[in-house]
Coordinates of C-alpha atoms in Angstrom, one line a residue:
M1 CA 3.1 23.7 21.9
S2 CA 5.2 22.5 18.9
E3 CA 3.6 21.8 15.5
K4 CA 2.9 18.2 14.9
I5 CA 5.0 17.1 11.9
L6 CA 3.9 13.5 11.4
S7 CA 0.6 11.8 12.2
V8 CA 0.8 8.0 12.2
I9 CA -2.6 6.4 11.8
I10 CA -2.8 2.8 13.1
P11 CA -5.9 0.7 12.2
S12 CA -6.2 -1.9 14.8
Y13 CA -8.5 -4.9 15.0
N14 CA -7.8 -7.6 17.6
S15 CA -4.1 -6.7 17.4
K16 CA -3.1 -7.3 21.0
P17 CA -0.1 -9.6 20.3
Y18 CA 1.5 -7.0 18.1
L19 CA 0.3 -3.6 19.2
D20 CA 2.9 -2.9 21.9
K21 CA 5.8 -3.5 19.5
C22 CA 4.1 -1.2 17.0
L23 CA 3.4 1.6 19.4
G24 CA 6.8 1.3 21.1
S25 CA 8.6 1.7 17.8
L26 CA 7.2 5.2 17.5
V27 CA 8.7 6.4 20.9
V28 CA 11.5 8.9 20.3
P29 CA 11.5 10.9 23.6
E30 CA 13.1 14.0 22.3
L31 CA 10.6 14.2 19.4
M32 CA 7.3 13.2 21.0
D33 CA 6.0 16.8 20.7
K34 CA 6.3 16.5 16.9
I35 CA 4.6 13.0 16.6
D36 CA 0.9 12.4 16.5
V37 CA -0.1 8.7 16.9
I38 CA -3.7 7.8 16.3
V39 CA -4.8 4.3 17.1
V40 CA -8.2 3.5 15.5
N41 CA -9.7 0.6 17.4
D42 CA -12.0 -1.0 14.8
G43 CA -14.3 -2.9 17.0
S44 CA -11.7 -5.1 18.7
T45 CA -12.9 -7.8 21.1
D46 CA -9.5 -8.7 22.6
G47 CA -8.9 -5.7 24.8
S48 CA -6.1 -4.4 22.7
E49 CA -7.2 -0.8 23.3
S50 CA -5.8 -1.1 26.9
I51 CA -2.3 -1.2 25.4
C52 CA -2.9 2.1 23.7
E53 CA -4.3 3.6 26.9
E54 CA -0.9 2.8 28.6
Y55 CA 0.9 4.9 25.9
I56 CA -1.7 7.7 26.2
E57 CA -1.0 7.8 29.9
K58 CA 2.8 8.2 29.3
Y59 CA 2.5 10.5 26.3
P60 CA -1.0 12.2 26.4
D61 CA -0.1 14.8 23.7
S62 CA 1.3 12.2 21.3
Y63 CA -1.0 9.2 21.5
S64 CA -4.7 9.1 21.1
L65 CA -7.4 6.4 20.7
I66 CA -10.5 6.3 18.5
N67 CA -13.0 3.6 19.4
K68 CA -15.5 2.7 16.7
E69 CA -17.7 -0.1 15.4
N70 CA -16.0 -2.6 13.1
G71 CA -16.0 -1.2 9.6
G72 CA -12.8 -2.6 8.1
H73 CA -9.3 -1.3 7.5
G74 CA -10.5 1.5 5.1
S75 CA -13.0 2.8 7.6
A76 CA -10.2 3.0 10.2
I77 CA -8.0 5.0 7.9
N78 CA -11.0 7.3 7.0
A79 CA -11.5 7.9 10.8
G80 CA -7.9 8.5 11.5
A81 CA -7.3 10.9 8.6
E82 CA -10.1 13.2 9.9
K83 CA -8.3 13.6 13.3
A84 CA -4.7 13.8 12.0
R85 CA -2.8 16.9 13.4
G86 CA 0.5 16.4 11.6
R87 CA 1.7 18.3 8.6
Y88 CA 2.2 14.8 7.0
M89 CA 0.3 11.5 7.6
K90 CA 1.3 7.9 7.2
V91 CA -0.6 4.7 7.9
L92 CA 1.0 1.9 9.9
D93 CA -0.7 -1.4 10.4
A94 CA -0.9 -2.7 13.9
D95 CA 1.1 -5.8 13.2
D96 CA 3.9 -3.9 11.6
W97 CA 6.4 -1.3 13.0
F98 CA 8.7 1.6 12.2
L99 CA 12.4 1.6 12.3
T100 CA 12.8 3.7 15.3
E101 CA 16.3 4.8 14.5
S102 CA 15.0 6.3 11.2
I103 CA 12.4 8.5 12.8
P104 CA 14.6 11.5 13.8
E105 CA 15.9 11.9 10.2
F106 CA 12.5 11.2 8.8
I107 CA 10.9 13.9 10.9
G108 CA 13.7 16.3 10.1
K109 CA 13.1 15.8 6.3
L110 CA 9.4 16.3 6.7
E111 CA 9.8 19.5 8.7
N112 CA 11.5 21.0 5.6
A113 CA 9.3 19.3 3.0
S114 CA 6.4 20.7 1.0
A115 CA 5.8 17.9 -1.5
D116 CA 2.4 16.4 -1.8
V117 CA 3.8 12.8 -1.5
V118 CA 7.0 11.7 0.2
L119 CA 8.4 8.2 -0.6
T120 CA 10.5 6.1 1.7
C121 CA 11.9 2.6 1.5
H122 CA 10.6 -0.4 3.5
H123 CA 11.5 -4.0 4.4
T124 CA 9.4 -7.0 4.1
I125 CA 10.2 -9.5 7.0
N126 CA 8.9 -13.0 6.5
I127 CA 8.2 -14.4 9.9
T128 CA 8.2 -18.0 8.6
T129 CA 11.4 -18.1 6.6
G130 CA 13.2 -15.1 8.2
E131 CA 13.8 -13.6 4.7
I132 CA 14.2 -9.8 4.6
K133 CA 13.7 -7.9 1.4
N134 CA 14.6 -4.3 0.6
W135 CA 11.9 -2.5 -1.2
R136 CA 13.3 0.8 -2.4
C137 CA 13.1 3.3 -5.2
F138 CA 16.0 4.2 -7.5
P139 CA 15.6 7.9 -8.5
D140 CA 18.4 9.6 -10.3
E141 CA 18.6 11.9 -7.3
F142 CA 17.1 11.6 -3.8
D143 CA 15.9 14.6 -1.8
R144 CA 14.5 16.4 -4.9
E145 CA 10.9 16.8 -6.0
Y146 CA 9.7 15.0 -9.1
T147 CA 6.5 15.5 -11.1
M148 CA 4.1 12.7 -11.9
E149 CA 5.2 13.0 -15.5
E150 CA 8.8 12.3 -14.5
V151 CA 7.7 9.4 -12.3
M152 CA 5.5 7.8 -15.0
S153 CA 8.2 8.2 -17.6
D154 CA 10.6 6.2 -15.5
W155 CA 8.2 3.9 -13.6
K156 CA 10.6 1.2 -12.4
K157 CA 12.8 3.7 -10.6
F158 CA 9.9 4.6 -8.3
D159 CA 7.3 1.8 -8.3
R160 CA 8.5 -0.2 -5.3
S161 CA 7.9 2.9 -3.0
L162 CA 4.6 4.0 -4.6
T163 CA 2.8 1.6 -2.3
F164 CA 0.8 1.7 0.9
H165 CA 4.0 1.0 2.9
G166 CA 6.1 3.6 1.0
I167 CA 3.8 6.6 0.7
T168 CA 3.5 9.5 3.2
Y169 CA 0.9 12.1 2.3
R170 CA 0.9 15.8 3.1
T171 CA -2.2 15.9 5.2
Q172 CA -3.9 18.9 3.7
F173 CA -3.3 17.4 0.2
Y174 CA -4.9 14.1 1.3
R175 CA -7.9 15.8 2.8
E176 CA -8.5 18.0 -0.3
N177 CA -8.0 15.3 -2.9
G178 CA -8.4 11.9 -1.2
V179 CA -11.4 9.6 -1.5
R180 CA -13.4 7.8 1.2
L181 CA -11.8 4.4 1.1
A182 CA -13.9 1.3 0.6
E183 CA -15.2 0.0 3.9
K184 CA -15.9 -3.6 5.0
V185 CA -13.6 -4.9 2.4
F186 CA -10.0 -6.0 2.3
Y187 CA -7.3 -4.7 -0.2
E188 CA -8.4 -1.1 -0.2
D189 CA -4.8 -0.2 0.5
H190 CA -4.4 -0.3 -3.3
E191 CA -7.0 2.5 -3.5
Y192 CA -5.1 4.4 -0.8
A193 CA -1.9 4.2 -2.8
T194 CA -3.7 5.5 -5.9
Y195 CA -6.0 8.2 -4.7
P196 CA -4.9 10.9 -4.2
C197 CA -1.3 10.0 -5.1
C198 CA -2.2 10.2 -8.8
L199 CA -2.9 13.9 -8.4
A200 CA 0.3 14.8 -6.7
K201 CA 2.1 17.8 -8.2
T202 CA 5.3 17.0 -6.4
I203 CA 6.8 13.7 -5.2
L204 CA 9.8 13.6 -2.9
P205 CA 11.8 10.3 -2.6
L206 CA 14.0 9.9 0.5
D207 CA 16.8 7.4 0.8
M208 CA 15.8 5.8 4.1
F209 CA 14.0 2.8 5.4
V210 CA 11.0 3.6 7.7
Y211 CA 8.4 0.9 7.5
E212 CA 8.9 -2.7 8.6
Y213 CA 6.2 -4.9 6.9
R214 CA 5.6 -8.3 8.6
I215 CA 4.6 -11.1 6.1
G216 CA 4.5 -14.9 6.1
D217 CA 1.5 -15.4 8.4
V218 CA -1.2 -17.5 6.9
S219 CA -3.8 -15.5 8.8
Q220 CA -2.9 -12.3 7.0
S221 CA -5.1 -10.9 4.3
V222 CA -2.1 -11.0 1.9
S223 CA -1.7 -14.8 2.2
A224 CA -2.6 -16.8 -0.9
Q225 CA -5.3 -18.6 0.9
N226 CA -7.0 -15.5 2.0
Q227 CA -6.6 -13.7 -1.3
F228 CA -8.5 -16.5 -2.9
K229 CA -11.1 -16.6 -0.2
R230 CA -11.6 -12.9 -0.5
I231 CA -11.3 -12.6 -4.3
D232 CA -14.6 -10.8 -4.5
H233 CA -13.1 -8.1 -2.3
T234 CA -10.3 -7.5 -4.8
K235 CA -12.9 -7.2 -7.5
M236 CA -14.9 -4.7 -5.5
V237 CA -11.8 -2.6 -5.0
I238 CA -11.0 -2.7 -8.7
V239 CA -14.5 -1.6 -9.6
K240 CA -14.3 1.3 -7.0
M241 CA -10.9 2.4 -8.4
L242 CA -12.4 2.5 -11.9
K243 CA -15.2 4.7 -10.5
N244 CA -12.8 7.0 -8.8
R245 CA -10.9 7.4 -12.1
E246 CA -14.0 8.9 -13.8
D247 CA -13.4 12.2 -12.0
I248 CA -9.8 12.6 -13.2
S249 CA -8.8 14.4 -16.4
E250 CA -5.0 15.0 -16.1
Q251 CA -3.0 12.8 -18.5
W252 CA -0.3 11.7 -16.0
A253 CA -2.8 11.1 -13.2
L254 CA -4.8 8.8 -15.5
E255 CA -1.6 7.0 -16.5
Y256 CA -0.9 6.4 -12.8
C257 CA -4.4 5.2 -12.1
D258 CA -4.3 2.8 -15.0
K259 CA -1.0 1.4 -13.9
K260 CA -2.3 0.8 -10.4
I261 CA -5.6 -0.7 -11.6
H262 CA -3.6 -2.9 -14.0
L263 CA -1.4 -4.2 -11.2
L264 CA -4.3 -5.1 -9.0
L265 CA -6.1 -6.7 -11.9
L266 CA -3.0 -8.9 -12.5
S267 CA -3.2 -9.9 -8.9
F268 CA -6.9 -10.8 -9.3
M269 CA -6.1 -12.8 -12.5
V270 CA -3.2 -14.7 -10.8
T271 CA -5.4 -15.6 -7.8
S272 CA -8.4 -16.6 -9.9
M273 CA -6.7 -18.5 -12.6
L274 CA -3.9 -20.3 -10.7
C275 CA -5.5 -20.8 -7.2
D276 CA -8.9 -22.0 -8.1
S277 CA -9.1 -25.8 -8.2
D278 CA -11.9 -25.4 -10.8
R279 CA -9.7 -24.1 -13.6
K280 CA -12.6 -23.2 -15.9
R281 CA -14.3 -21.3 -13.2
G282 CA -11.1 -19.3 -12.6
V283 CA -10.9 -18.2 -16.2
A284 CA -14.6 -17.4 -16.4
R285 CA -14.3 -15.2 -13.3
V286 CA -11.5 -13.2 -15.0
D287 CA -13.4 -13.0 -18.3
Q288 CA -16.4 -11.6 -16.6
L289 CA -14.4 -8.8 -14.9
M290 CA -12.5 -8.0 -18.1
S291 CA -15.8 -7.6 -20.0
Y292 CA -16.8 -5.1 -17.4
I293 CA -13.5 -3.2 -17.5
V294 CA -13.3 -3.0 -21.3
K295 CA -16.4 -0.8 -21.4
R296 CA -14.9 1.6 -18.9
D297 CA -11.1 1.7 -19.4
R298 CA -9.9 0.0 -22.6
H299 CA -6.4 1.0 -21.8
V300 CA -6.2 -1.1 -18.7
V301 CA -7.4 -4.2 -20.7
D302 CA -4.9 -3.5 -23.4
M303 CA -2.1 -3.3 -20.8
T304 CA -3.2 -6.6 -19.3
L305 CA -3.9 -8.8 -22.4
K306 CA -0.4 -10.3 -22.8
H307 CA -0.4 -11.3 -19.1
Y308 CA -3.9 -12.7 -19.5
K309 CA -2.8 -15.0 -22.4
I310 CA 0.2 -16.2 -20.5
L311 CA -1.9 -16.9 -17.3
K312 CA -4.5 -18.7 -19.4
L313 CA -1.8 -21.0 -20.8
L314 CA -0.5 -21.7 -17.3
N315 CA -4.0 -22.3 -16.1
A316 CA -4.5 -24.9 -18.9
A317 CA -1.1 -26.5 -18.0
H318 CA -2.3 -26.8 -14.3
V319 CA 0.6 -24.6 -13.1
G320 CA -0.2 -23.4 -9.6
L321 CA 0.8 -20.3 -7.7
E322 CA 4.1 -21.8 -6.4
G323 CA 5.3 -22.6 -9.9
Y324 CA 4.3 -19.1 -11.1
N325 CA 6.2 -17.5 -8.3
K326 CA 9.3 -19.5 -9.1
M327 CA 9.1 -18.1 -12.6
L328 CA 8.8 -14.6 -11.3
N329 CA 11.7 -15.0 -9.0
S330 CA 14.1 -16.5 -11.6
K331 CA 17.2 -14.5 -12.5
L332 CA 16.4 -14.8 -16.2
Y333 CA 12.9 -13.4 -15.9
N334 CA 14.1 -10.4 -13.8
K335 CA 16.9 -9.8 -16.3
V336 CA 14.5 -9.7 -19.2
R337 CA 12.2 -7.4 -17.3
H338 CA 15.1 -5.2 -16.2
N339 CA 13.9 -5.5 -12.6
K340 CA 16.2 -4.3 -9.8
S341 CA 17.5 -6.7 -7.2
F342 CA 16.0 -6.8 -3.7
E343 CA 19.4 -7.0 -2.2

């Protein structure tokens, strides 16, 4: 029996409309002996596990199913990571899919890799507008290993792939250094992209698109409405990430943690200060969290103060999320920030 090279963990909760496309995107007949697909049925009530059972029947050594009580996205990743047989592991949400044509090259690269973290590019596909964006990294050289110091010294060349959708972990590295992800909350994918990535000794960027990320559905956790509805979940994940940080001592690992906490804190601030109809309540919510953080990680607060002041002005001017996003997407803003194009 061939060694499994890639384990794909698929958290699934009531995903019946999407699961067949997701699972089908992983079928590469000549490579099935190297692929390990683990569907974690997180207490679904729509019978979606029956779709997985069809794939298990066709490819019994490649597809498997874990049935468990509902515990949330993080709990499903925790369960899948324990069962992963591949040398590398990647999480794929059940309403997303892989670019099937990229899998042979991806598997080939992983077979010869030893890096703790492998980075790939991904697309976001807006199902409402049809817009497709390219999320990619821009290292000086692909197919060579970088240290975390090199990554943090040139953050914007790597940041768009240092995400849930861009990261592939060496399985043993993840098991030895990963954390138990937060359960029964949303947005723990930020925790997944931080721990244990911050501890990686070697990071390998590949110039290929693998993950197709479906967005634009108001029912998704990333929609503005749901982010505001679940704003306490974001706060809980930030608090847990701060707790995880306490066990880390390496300079560049701490720099990475602080950057990731800072970015999630920004998301929390934007949602609270620009989406809450009670403007004063939105600011007070942010102030309360900032007071908590400053006692534990002053650096994150210092990184965030300028953004806080700007968002407070926008809050007072009754600028909403739509206006804020227009500012972020303007050519002038991206030129000033030296941001790469999404083309």
